[in-house]
Amino acid sequence: MSGPETDGRGKHHDMTETTQKICAGDVRSASRLIRDLEDKRPEARRRLRQLFFHTGRSFIIGITGSPGAGKSTLTDALISELRKQQKTVGVLAVDPSSPFSGGALLGDRVRMLRHAEDTGVFIRSLATRGALGGLARAAGDAIHVMEAMGKDVILVETVGIGQQELDIIHHAHSIIVVLVPGMGDEIQTMKAGVMEIADVFVINKADRPGAKQLRTELASLLNASPHGPQDWIPPIVSIGNLYEPENFAKKTAELMDAVAKHHAHLITSGQLGERTERKAVMEITDALRACILEPVLERLIADGELTKIAKRIQRRETDPFTEAETIARRFLKTGETP
Amino acid sequence: MYFSDETCQASRKLTEQWQANVRQTPATKPDWKNRFSTVSDLDIKRLYTPEDLQSMDFARDIGAPGEFPYLRGNQVTGYRGQPWTFRMFSGMGSAEDTNARWHLLLRAGQTGLSTAFDFPTLMGYDSDSPKALGEVGKCGVAIDSLEDFLALIDGIPLDRVTTSMTINPPATALWAMYCAAADIKGVPLNQIGGTIQNDMLKEFIAQKTFMCPPEPSVKLISDTVEFGAKYVPRWNPISISGYHIREAGSTAVQELAFTLRDGIEYVEDILKRKKMNVDDFAPRLSFFFNSHIDLFEEICKLRAARRIWARVMRDRFGARNPRSLWMRFHVQTAGCSLTAQQPYNNVVRTTIEALAAVLGGTQSLHTNSLDEVLCLPSEHAVEIALRTQQILAEETGVVNTIDPLAGSYFVESLTNEMEAKAWEYIEKIDAMGGMIAAIERGYPQMEIADAAYAFQRQVEAGEKIMVGVNKYATEARHPVPLVEIDEAVGEEQVRRLKDLRRRRNGRAVSQSLADIRAACKSGENVMPHCIAAVKNLATQQEICDVYREVYGEYQDPGLF
Amino acid sequence: MPERKIRVMVAKPGLDGHDRGARILARCFRDAGFEVIYTGCHQTPEQVAAAAIQEDVDLVGLSCLSGAHRVLFPRVVELLREKNASDIAVIGGGIIPEQDFQMLYDAGIQAIFTPGASLDSIVEWIRTHVRTGN
């Protein structure tokens, strides 16, 4: 588990040294580990295991909304606010991979340029690589790496709406949903899941026509949903023109304040514990999937057995349920490690 | 109905006969390529006939020179009355270097000046700014203060030569220097003539030389228009540009449409903001187009531009003064059509493109030098480029008659088609709420990026040919002598700035900058304060820093 | 073990804002299956180097059309070296006269692609020369 390891370069590499570097905040090692996790390098998971004990101490904020809602610009403003409060910040900017080529154009950094040289800010772009929930598969891992680096706050900016943004709920403590008037994302057209996960709503570009109506609709929808006395009612922050600097700064401070209040609420109401427990359940589920299901599948594919089974199902010589039970018995009962 | 019934019948019959003959052509394919299209990918028919013009009305759609809709030109005497201005865009190194090049060009026969500034100046930074590292004087002249400017125009008679300045965010500062220089030389403001490019919308769309966000940028532009209308009547305070939009990769129709829609946006803004009458300022709005390698597409684009603008000004804005309906423009031949491979071929390209501009009726023309794809133009190369214009004007006979291609079945048909397609874009942007709204959505930027990518793919697939690059390429090298700008230019500018800051009256500078700041905040016209500031030797960055501070800096939305 | 995805950065250092080529390249790299971090124009060499390290890219592609490449490109290489990131390859493109090539190679630029270079040739170069995860 510990001790010298060799990586692809043939260099000997003390794993503890890498994890130490990451805990000390070394950007390159952290970014490289995120990459290794994205590329599913075997040694990466071992390193993450070592880092896990240093995670769980950051405040994680998710930012989601349709494309063109101005999420990156808001993220940029939030970074400034947090730096004013002397907090260190990690940012994960997620963009979709092309389903055709597998490549991705990651352009969110462009809107956060002014923080490029601030050593208190670490911005990392991630591609979804086919994951459907709007978040990269490796996002959870990447968040852990940033936590281990000691970042006070981690901002996770996800791909736009249209899909259900439910992935983010498993990773973030507070979730900001960004809406823009007149872009066709009126509340009725949005998937129910998105409305329910929001802890704070932002109406961005609120100087545009339709902003008032959007706010009214949103407010009435929130009032109509049932909630108890302990419950948090998501506030709505309207943010106007980016280029009216004083007003914009005031509004982003208001947003930061709303988020901070939500965080405080989570703690006092005990919900923070619920959320982190839910996250832990998700993590163990994912880990089990990676540990049990994926190796089994890989084995079946490598042996050609999966294709054989599929053909028999096609010809209705067997059914998937019987096959699954057989396979499960084979791998679990005999104690054969997949 | 354009042609008589007899003509149409005859045409139809002959065309059918011709089509039958074509079908019987013995070759396996009647065409040697799969598609015959313009460089912007518009399909062109094998033949155009009278039937293509049948829906035209002569008086309404073609008319006479100097008559609405000005398709055949603004001037009743065309080029016989006055040829286009030979205006070569130039600037390099220090003000003294550029001044020498300017005198050379004037001696060689150019009839108007055009200023190319270096990147720090274009972006509103002084030569000693850390952002200017490695850039001073490299692709244009470095101008930091009025002292540099006076060296730039040394020996130039400001009352007899018009000067264009390609400058955008810092336009107020540079124009202020020109006005201050005129004052110092004893030339009254109402006698100086020229142009400042000063078109910020195209920066957000294409060239990306931006500083402040769209709203305040447009406000500063309206200040220059107002100031010019009152005090500098021979000056064009804006050159609404399509050149850069085309260079960024747009099609010809997009260039046409976005430029004209930018023009509409400015007119609307000035009417709203300054409470001026449209006829007070419209006569001094000028335009700037590209001239690319597809000869006929460019001619038709320019003719369509004139007609669309005349119709817009009369019908949309109710302008009454005929001069408000005139579209006056400068053309530059297409930089993006030039190749680094076999550079001498570029002389041929520039010639065709210049011909297109002239047949399209331009008021003013810059012809690229063969080496501009590699560096700043050498003396010899720029001379060839200038001679190109002079040969066109003096030897070829293209100036003998006005709008020679009018009535051509092909040219009128393509002009109509381009106008119609441009209107589609204009109406689409209207529906979005105007150009600034469209820019916020990224609409023109994405159209251009898509067109640029599509074109590149076509070139790589061999569907669009660039001679010497993807066809007829050779290993042979044709070295061209290159102009290099030394780092010493930057070092010298830094020394000058240090000296300037030591000598000048610091308090007077601070006061003038404070006055500009107050004018920005109150909405007052900034120009008089800018002129006072440059006279006190405020630098152009110092003025721009005031704008940055008051209005904020634009952030590239980074759309794909 | 699945193949590594190639991560590249496309950046324009200096004041030149002509990004037609850079944007085309970014799209092309995406279509070739790379993950492309596009940082846009008006970057300082310091911003470029900092971003390259944060993003753990295999390669940085610099584009400059204003003649400032002679100062800016080597500066990026130098900054990466200072931060122990010289394994990140740096290539350049734009308006670069041939007589500047050697000086740029000597400064650590690994390849130069000037107007007329095909997109495929650039992608090919990256695929053959970049060793991912180094």
XYZ file of N, CA and C in Angstrom, chain B residues 181-299:
357
model
N -3.089 69.123 -32.501
C -1.994 69.376 -33.438
C -2.408 70.428 -34.470
N -3.630 70.308 -34.979
C -4.127 71.281 -35.961
C -4.117 72.681 -35.363
N -4.575 72.737 -34.114
C -4.614 74.014 -33.408
C -3.220 74.625 -33.311
N -2.257 73.782 -32.935
C -0.875 74.245 -32.789
C -0.327 74.711 -34.133
N -0.711 74.016 -35.213
C -0.226 74.386 -36.541
C -1.021 75.526 -37.153
N -2.018 76.016 -36.426
C -2.797 77.144 -36.927
C -3.840 76.778 -37.970
N -4.247 75.514 -37.994
C -5.293 75.120 -38.948
C -6.619 75.007 -38.188
N -7.622 75.772 -38.591
C -8.893 75.720 -37.853
C -9.549 74.346 -37.955
N -10.264 73.968 -36.899
C -10.883 72.644 -36.856
C -11.866 72.436 -38.001
N -12.502 73.512 -38.458
C -13.487 73.287 -39.513
C -12.833 73.093 -40.881
N -11.494 73.066 -40.894
C -10.817 72.806 -42.160
C -10.098 71.464 -42.212
N -9.972 70.799 -41.084
C -9.270 69.511 -41.138
C -10.243 68.414 -41.572
N -9.695 67.478 -42.347
C -10.538 66.391 -42.826
C -9.879 65.050 -42.545
N -10.704 64.052 -42.306
C -10.161 62.716 -42.060
C -11.218 61.802 -41.496
N -10.750 60.707 -40.934
C -11.659 59.692 -40.392
C -11.026 59.071 -39.160
N -11.824 58.802 -38.149
C -11.367 57.872 -37.117
C -12.234 56.631 -37.235
N -11.656 55.452 -37.113
C -12.436 54.233 -37.299
C -13.503 54.115 -36.218
N -13.106 54.107 -34.962
C -14.036 54.368 -33.867
C -15.309 53.525 -33.937
N -15.223 52.273 -34.327
C -16.400 51.417 -34.444
C -16.254 50.267 -33.457
N -16.869 50.411 -32.300
C -16.660 49.423 -31.246
C -17.495 48.159 -31.436
N -18.636 48.278 -32.116
C -19.484 47.083 -32.249
C -18.731 45.972 -32.971
N -17.990 46.346 -34.006
C -17.259 45.298 -34.717
C -16.111 44.727 -33.895
N -15.676 45.452 -32.890
C -14.647 44.908 -32.008
C -15.205 43.753 -31.200
N -16.448 43.952 -30.680
C -17.055 42.895 -29.894
C -17.379 41.698 -30.779
N -17.694 41.990 -32.045
C -18.063 40.921 -32.969
C -16.836 40.204 -33.519
N -15.822 40.956 -33.905
C -14.755 40.347 -34.692
C -13.312 40.659 -34.287
N -12.960 41.949 -34.149
C -11.534 42.233 -34.036
C -10.986 42.102 -32.621
N -11.886 42.190 -31.619
C -11.496 41.960 -30.233
C -10.512 42.979 -29.676
N -10.457 44.172 -30.280
C -9.663 45.244 -29.655
C -10.635 46.033 -28.804
N -11.038 45.467 -27.669
C -12.014 46.173 -26.877
C -11.419 46.637 -25.562
N -12.130 47.503 -24.902
C -11.672 48.034 -23.634
C -12.852 48.105 -22.676
N -13.819 48.980 -22.971
C -14.987 49.121 -22.103
C -16.155 48.338 -22.694
N -17.169 48.082 -21.876
C -18.322 47.323 -22.364
C -19.109 48.070 -23.444
N -20.052 47.405 -24.107
C -20.760 47.999 -25.253
C -21.456 49.337 -24.956
N -22.209 49.420 -23.873
C -22.979 50.640 -23.574
C -22.110 51.903 -23.541
N -21.116 51.948 -22.651
C -20.292 53.156 -22.613
C -19.465 53.365 -23.873
N -19.076 52.279 -24.538
C -18.317 52.427 -25.785
C -19.139 53.192 -26.798
N -20.406 52.844 -26.888
C -21.285 53.491 -27.843
C -21.545 54.946 -27.428
N -21.546 55.190 -26.134
C -21.724 56.561 -25.640
C -20.558 57.447 -26.093
N -19.345 56.943 -25.953
C -18.171 57.712 -26.367
C -18.218 57.996 -27.865
N -18.694 57.010 -28.627
C -18.821 57.214 -30.075
C -19.818 58.334 -30.363
N -20.909 58.337 -29.644
C -21.902 59.391 -29.884
C -21.324 60.766 -29.536
N -20.405 60.813 -28.561
C -19.737 62.079 -28.239
C -18.948 62.583 -29.441
N -18.219 61.672 -30.089
C -17.406 62.102 -31.229
C -18.303 62.559 -32.373
N -19.399 61.878 -32.592
C -20.306 62.271 -33.682
C -20.880 63.669 -33.411
N -21.251 63.890 -32.170
C -21.820 65.190 -31.809
C -20.778 66.299 -31.948
N -19.575 66.027 -31.458
C -18.500 67.011 -31.516
C -18.149 67.335 -32.968
N -18.059 66.298 -33.773
C -17.732 66.482 -35.181
C -18.789 67.305 -35.911
N -20.050 66.990 -35.641
C -21.128 67.707 -36.322
C -21.060 69.201 -36.019
N -20.660 69.520 -34.783
C -20.632 70.943 -34.391
C -19.358 71.649 -34.845
N -18.190 71.008 -34.628
C -16.929 71.752 -34.746
C -15.999 71.281 -35.853
N -16.154 70.011 -36.302
C -15.201 69.476 -37.282
C -15.982 68.897 -38.459
N -16.689 69.743 -39.198
C -17.662 69.266 -40.184
C -17.094 68.456 -41.344
N -15.774 68.548 -41.578
C -15.209 67.789 -42.687
C -14.667 66.438 -42.226
N -14.947 66.090 -40.983
C -14.365 64.869 -40.442
C -15.417 63.760 -40.387
N -15.021 62.537 -40.705
C -15.883 61.369 -40.517
C -15.582 60.780 -39.150
N -16.465 60.964 -38.175
C -16.158 60.522 -36.816
C -16.266 59.017 -36.623
N -16.711 58.291 -37.638
C -16.787 56.845 -37.503
C -16.648 56.188 -38.869
N -16.026 55.030 -38.886
C -15.925 54.251 -40.112
C -16.475 52.861 -39.774
N -17.762 52.692 -40.068
C -18.461 51.472 -39.666
C -17.928 50.330 -40.509
N -17.316 49.353 -39.866
C -16.430 48.439 -40.587
C -16.940 47.018 -40.771
N -16.729 46.540 -41.989
C -16.988 45.134 -42.271
C -15.692 44.394 -42.533
N -14.626 45.154 -42.785
C -13.347 44.539 -43.148
C -12.952 43.471 -42.150
N -13.023 43.805 -40.861
C -12.527 42.915 -39.816
C -13.443 41.724 -39.622
N -14.740 41.981 -39.872
C -15.717 40.902 -39.760
C -15.386 39.841 -40.809
N -15.030 40.310 -42.015
C -14.664 39.383 -43.081
C -13.368 38.676 -42.779
N -12.394 39.411 -42.262
C -11.097 38.827 -41.921
C -11.237 37.767 -40.839
N -12.238 37.939 -39.988
C -12.460 36.940 -38.930
C -13.093 35.675 -39.501
N -13.485 35.710 -40.789
C -13.954 34.491 -41.430
C -15.403 34.504 -41.865
N -16.069 35.664 -41.813
C -17.480 35.685 -42.208
C -17.603 35.513 -43.721
N -18.845 35.268 -44.175
C -19.120 35.272 -45.606
C -19.323 36.720 -46.050
N -19.405 36.934 -47.367
C -19.624 38.287 -47.883
C -20.976 38.820 -47.428
N -21.992 37.973 -47.447
C -23.323 38.425 -47.024
C -23.318 38.816 -45.547
N -22.643 38.042 -44.720
C -22.565 38.374 -43.290
C -21.831 39.695 -43.089
N -20.762 39.884 -43.858
C -20.010 41.144 -43.766
C -20.948 42.304 -44.070
N -21.675 42.163 -45.146
C -22.621 43.199 -45.579
C -23.673 43.444 -44.506
N -24.307 42.370 -44.065
C -25.433 42.485 -43.135
C -25.005 43.025 -41.777
N -23.950 42.475 -41.205
C -23.558 42.882 -39.856
C -23.062 44.329 -39.855
N -22.339 44.723 -40.906
C -21.849 46.100 -40.979
C -23.016 47.077 -41.039
N -23.962 46.787 -41.908
C -25.094 47.708 -42.044
C -25.931 47.718 -40.779
N -26.062 46.561 -40.160
C -26.852 46.529 -38.919
C -26.126 47.280 -37.811
N -24.804 47.244 -37.805
C -24.043 48.063 -36.860
C -24.362 49.533 -37.109
N -24.384 49.909 -38.394
C -24.704 51.290 -38.749
C -26.070 51.691 -38.214
N -27.039 50.802 -38.382
C -28.387 51.079 -37.885
C -28.359 51.273 -36.372
N -27.597 50.425 -35.692
C -27.509 50.522 -34.232
C -26.954 51.870 -33.796
N -25.904 52.335 -34.494
C -25.313 53.623 -34.131
C -26.295 54.762 -34.359
N -26.974 54.732 -35.517
C -27.922 55.816 -35.801
C -29.008 55.856 -34.727
N -29.546 54.686 -34.399
C -30.581 54.641 -33.364
C -30.056 55.180 -32.040
N -28.836 54.786 -31.697
C -28.274 55.225 -30.416
C -28.082 56.731 -30.374
N -27.524 57.288 -31.461
C -27.255 58.727 -31.470
C -28.566 59.512 -31.425
N -29.570 59.037 -32.157
C -30.862 59.733 -32.135
C -31.448 59.746 -30.734
N -31.287 58.605 -30.043
C -31.877 58.481 -28.707
C -31.085 59.308 -27.702
N -29.763 59.234 -27.831
C -28.917 59.773 -26.774
C -28.674 61.268 -26.911
N -28.487 61.709 -28.153
C -28.058 63.094 -28.347
C -29.169 64.013 -28.826
N -30.338 63.484 -29.037
C -31.446 64.323 -29.500
C -31.047 65.167 -30.716
N -30.272 64.561 -31.617
C -29.920 65.262 -32.859
C -30.888 64.833 -33.941
N -30.982 65.626 -34.962
C -31.754 65.279 -36.141
C -30.876 64.370 -37.014
N -31.476 63.378 -37.626
C -30.662 62.434 -38.389
C -29.836 63.131 -39.473
N -30.379 64.143 -40.093
C -29.632 64.826 -41.146
C -28.457 65.638 -40.599
N -28.435 65.854 -39.277
C -27.323 66.599 -38.686
C -26.036 65.808 -38.710
N -26.147 64.477 -38.658
C -24.907 63.708 -38.531
C -24.758 62.610 -39.577
N -25.853 62.159 -40.154
C -25.750 61.013 -41.073
C -24.814 61.239 -42.259
N -24.749 62.461 -42.804
C -23.843 62.663 -43.937
C -22.384 62.348 -43.636
N -22.024 62.337 -42.346
C -20.622 62.098 -42.009
C -20.372 60.690 -41.494
N -21.377 59.808 -41.597
C -21.118 58.418 -41.257
C -20.434 57.782 -42.449
N -19.346 57.089 -42.215
C -18.672 56.431 -43.336
C -18.506 54.950 -43.021
N -18.163 54.181 -44.039
C -18.076 52.733 -43.901
C -16.738 52.216 -44.410
N -16.466 50.950 -44.099
C -15.180 50.361 -44.482
C -15.394 48.892 -44.799
N -15.173 48.525 -46.036
C -15.399 47.142 -46.447
C -14.130 46.443 -46.857
N -14.242 45.125 -46.907
C -13.174 44.253 -47.375
C -13.350 44.077 -48.876
N -12.290 43.797 -49.585
C -12.453 43.357 -50.969
C -11.705 42.049 -51.130
N -12.462 40.995 -51.226
C -11.886 39.642 -51.223
C -11.674 39.180 -52.662
N -11.260 37.950 -52.842
C -10.750 37.510 -54.139
C -11.825 37.172 -55.167
N -13.090 36.920 -54.729
C -14.126 36.596 -55.712
C -14.618 37.905 -56.322
N -14.194 38.147 -57.539
C -14.374 39.450 -58.174
C -15.813 39.935 -58.151
N -16.711 39.098 -58.669
C -18.084 39.560 -58.827
C -18.843 39.616 -57.510
N -18.546 38.688 -56.610
C -19.232 38.727 -55.322
C -18.941 40.059 -54.621
N -17.711 40.514 -54.720
C -17.346 41.752 -54.049
C -17.983 42.967 -54.715
N -17.981 42.996 -56.037
C -18.606 44.127 -56.743
C -20.082 44.214 -56.338
